[in-house]
Amino acid sequence: MNTKEYEKWVIDFYRNRGWYEYDPFVRINYLTEEVGEVSRAVRDIEIGRDRPDESEKSLDTKKDNLLEELGDVLDNIIILADKYDMTLEDVMDKHIKKLEKRFDQDQKEDDKED
């Protein structure tokens, strides 16, 4: 599935469940919650959880959990962007231009110093 197909699938899925209707402030809360779950998943992979009430999981299980949480973050970003008539392609294009401009400028300044 390509990016555009996935965006459409997510938007339709969320609309069919009534989840799309949450306003952007609520969506941001969901996004923040999911980013926290990504942080927890990365911590589990990198340093472990060290909790006596949790059993140790395999690295594959931990990575699978991270993959799921990244998907939740992506879905929330897709819905939030769509609410403002933006696509992931718009986000990616704008971000590339920003980074290229920013770091092209840094490169030019570095070249001046040499």
mmCIF file of C-alpha atoms in Angstrom:
data_model
loop_
_atom_site.group_PDB
_atom_site.id
_atom_site.type_symbol
_atom_site.label_atom_id
_atom_site.label_comp_id
_atom_site.label_asym_id
_atom_site.label_seq_id
_atom_site.Cartn_x
_atom_site.Cartn_y
_atom_site.Cartn_z
ATOM 1 C CA MET A 1 0.000 0.000 0.000
ATOM 2 C CA ASN A 2 1.387 3.410 -0.882
ATOM 3 C CA THR A 3 1.137 6.565 1.245
ATOM 4 C CA LYS A 4 -1.938 8.001 -0.497
ATOM 5 C CA GLU A 5 -3.798 4.704 -0.262
ATOM 6 C CA TYR A 6 -2.922 4.435 3.426
ATOM 7 C CA GLU A 7 -4.087 8.000 4.117
ATOM 8 C CA LYS A 8 -7.439 7.267 2.498
ATOM 9 C CA TRP A 9 -7.758 3.990 4.395
ATOM 10 C CA VAL A 10 -7.022 5.679 7.751
ATOM 11 C CA ILE A 11 -9.426 8.542 7.119
ATOM 12 C CA ASP A 12 -12.200 6.148 6.077
ATOM 13 C CA PHE A 13 -11.494 3.843 9.029
ATOM 14 C CA TYR A 14 -11.618 6.704 11.536
ATOM 15 C CA ARG A 15 -14.759 8.182 9.948
ATOM 16 C CA ASN A 16 -16.548 4.814 10.010
ATOM 17 C CA ARG A 17 -15.904 4.533 13.742
ATOM 18 C CA GLY A 18 -16.845 8.119 14.566
ATOM 19 C CA TRP A 19 -13.275 8.882 15.665
ATOM 20 C CA TYR A 20 -12.621 11.395 12.901
ATOM 21 C CA GLU A 21 -15.146 13.821 14.361
ATOM 22 C CA TYR A 22 -13.026 14.686 17.392
ATOM 23 C CA ASP A 23 -11.817 18.260 17.099
ATOM 24 C CA PRO A 24 -8.110 19.051 16.632
ATOM 25 C CA PHE A 25 -7.582 19.782 20.341
ATOM 26 C CA VAL A 26 -8.780 16.282 21.233
ATOM 27 C CA ARG A 27 -6.740 14.790 18.377
ATOM 28 C CA ILE A 28 -3.598 16.473 19.752
ATOM 29 C CA ASN A 29 -4.240 14.782 23.085
ATOM 30 C CA TYR A 30 -4.457 11.404 21.371
ATOM 31 C CA LEU A 31 -1.263 12.158 19.449
ATOM 32 C CA THR A 32 0.538 13.134 22.643
ATOM 33 C CA GLU A 33 -0.613 9.944 24.350
ATOM 34 C CA GLU A 34 0.658 7.851 21.448
ATOM 35 C CA VAL A 35 4.024 9.661 21.395
ATOM 36 C CA GLY A 36 4.340 8.759 25.068
ATOM 37 C CA GLU A 37 3.696 5.124 24.175
ATOM 38 C CA VAL A 38 6.435 5.334 21.518
ATOM 39 C CA SER A 39 8.767 6.680 24.207
ATOM 40 C CA ARG A 40 7.873 3.806 26.500
ATOM 41 C CA ALA A 41 8.442 1.266 23.712
ATOM 42 C CA VAL A 42 11.868 2.723 22.885
ATOM 43 C CA ARG A 43 12.814 2.748 26.567
ATOM 44 C CA ASP A 44 11.784 -0.897 26.806
ATOM 45 C CA ILE A 45 14.071 -1.756 23.890
ATOM 46 C CA GLU A 46 17.016 0.360 25.014
ATOM 47 C CA ILE A 47 17.116 0.064 28.814
ATOM 48 C CA GLY A 48 14.256 -2.210 29.773
ATOM 49 C CA ARG A 49 11.336 -1.608 32.063
ATOM 50 C CA ASP A 50 12.742 -3.014 35.353
ATOM 51 C CA ARG A 51 9.334 -3.704 36.823
ATOM 52 C CA PRO A 52 8.703 -6.772 38.947
ATOM 53 C CA ASP A 53 5.096 -7.008 37.712
ATOM 54 C CA GLU A 54 6.167 -7.315 34.064
ATOM 55 C CA SER A 55 7.921 -10.254 32.458
ATOM 56 C CA GLU A 56 10.829 -9.666 30.089
ATOM 57 C CA LYS A 57 9.836 -9.748 26.416
ATOM 58 C CA SER A 58 11.915 -10.741 23.418
ATOM 59 C CA LEU A 59 13.514 -8.049 21.255
ATOM 60 C CA ASP A 60 11.190 -9.026 18.384
ATOM 61 C CA THR A 61 8.147 -8.526 20.631
ATOM 62 C CA LYS A 62 9.474 -5.159 21.797
ATOM 63 C CA LYS A 63 10.106 -4.041 18.209
ATOM 64 C CA ASP A 64 6.640 -5.205 17.182
ATOM 65 C CA ASN A 65 5.173 -3.070 19.966
ATOM 66 C CA LEU A 66 7.201 -0.067 18.767
ATOM 67 C CA LEU A 67 5.944 -0.634 15.223
ATOM 68 C CA GLU A 68 2.346 -0.622 16.467
ATOM 69 C CA GLU A 69 2.847 2.569 18.456
ATOM 70 C CA LEU A 70 4.520 4.335 15.517
ATOM 71 C CA GLY A 71 1.466 3.414 13.457
ATOM 72 C CA ASP A 72 -0.804 5.011 16.061
ATOM 73 C CA VAL A 73 1.278 8.204 15.891
ATOM 74 C CA LEU A 74 1.148 8.190 12.101
ATOM 75 C CA ASP A 75 -2.630 7.740 12.078
ATOM 76 C CA ASN A 76 -3.116 10.715 14.377
ATOM 77 C CA ILE A 77 -0.849 12.865 12.220
ATOM 78 C CA ILE A 78 -2.794 11.844 9.113
ATOM 79 C CA ILE A 79 -6.131 12.740 10.699
ATOM 80 C CA LEU A 80 -4.838 16.027 12.087
ATOM 81 C CA ALA A 81 -3.367 17.027 8.719
ATOM 82 C CA ASP A 82 -6.559 16.054 6.912
ATOM 83 C CA LYS A 83 -8.622 18.275 9.192
ATOM 84 C CA TYR A 84 -6.622 21.195 7.809
ATOM 85 C CA ASP A 85 -6.813 19.973 4.194
ATOM 86 C CA MET A 86 -3.228 18.744 4.152
ATOM 87 C CA THR A 87 -1.824 15.416 3.035
ATOM 88 C CA LEU A 88 1.256 13.523 4.139
ATOM 89 C CA GLU A 89 2.748 14.456 0.787
ATOM 90 C CA ASP A 90 2.228 18.138 1.645
ATOM 91 C CA VAL A 91 3.879 17.595 5.023
ATOM 92 C CA MET A 92 6.814 15.718 3.512
ATOM 93 C CA ASP A 93 7.372 18.231 0.698
ATOM 94 C CA LYS A 94 7.276 21.204 3.076
ATOM 95 C CA HIS A 95 9.598 19.483 5.523
ATOM 96 C CA ILE A 96 12.134 18.595 2.835
ATOM 97 C CA LYS A 97 12.174 22.188 1.611
ATOM 98 C CA LYS A 98 12.617 23.478 5.158
ATOM 99 C CA LEU A 99 15.518 21.139 5.897
ATOM 100 C CA GLU A 100 17.214 21.706 2.564
ATOM 101 C CA LYS A 101 16.963 25.478 2.993
ATOM 102 C CA ARG A 102 18.141 25.364 6.603
ATOM 103 C CA PHE A 103 21.077 23.083 6.017
ATOM 104 C CA ASP A 104 21.979 24.578 2.655
ATOM 105 C CA GLN A 105 22.296 27.883 4.514
ATOM 106 C CA ASP A 106 24.474 26.182 7.157
ATOM 107 C CA GLN A 107 26.665 24.727 4.410
ATOM 108 C CA LYS A 108 27.090 28.140 2.772
ATOM 109 C CA GLU A 109 28.116 29.646 6.121
ATOM 110 C CA ASP A 110 30.555 26.774 6.716
ATOM 111 C CA ASP A 111 32.021 27.347 3.234
ATOM 112 C CA LYS A 112 32.533 31.060 4.018
ATOM 113 C CA GLU A 113 34.499 30.147 7.140
ATOM 114 C CA ASP A 114 36.899 27.894 5.201
#
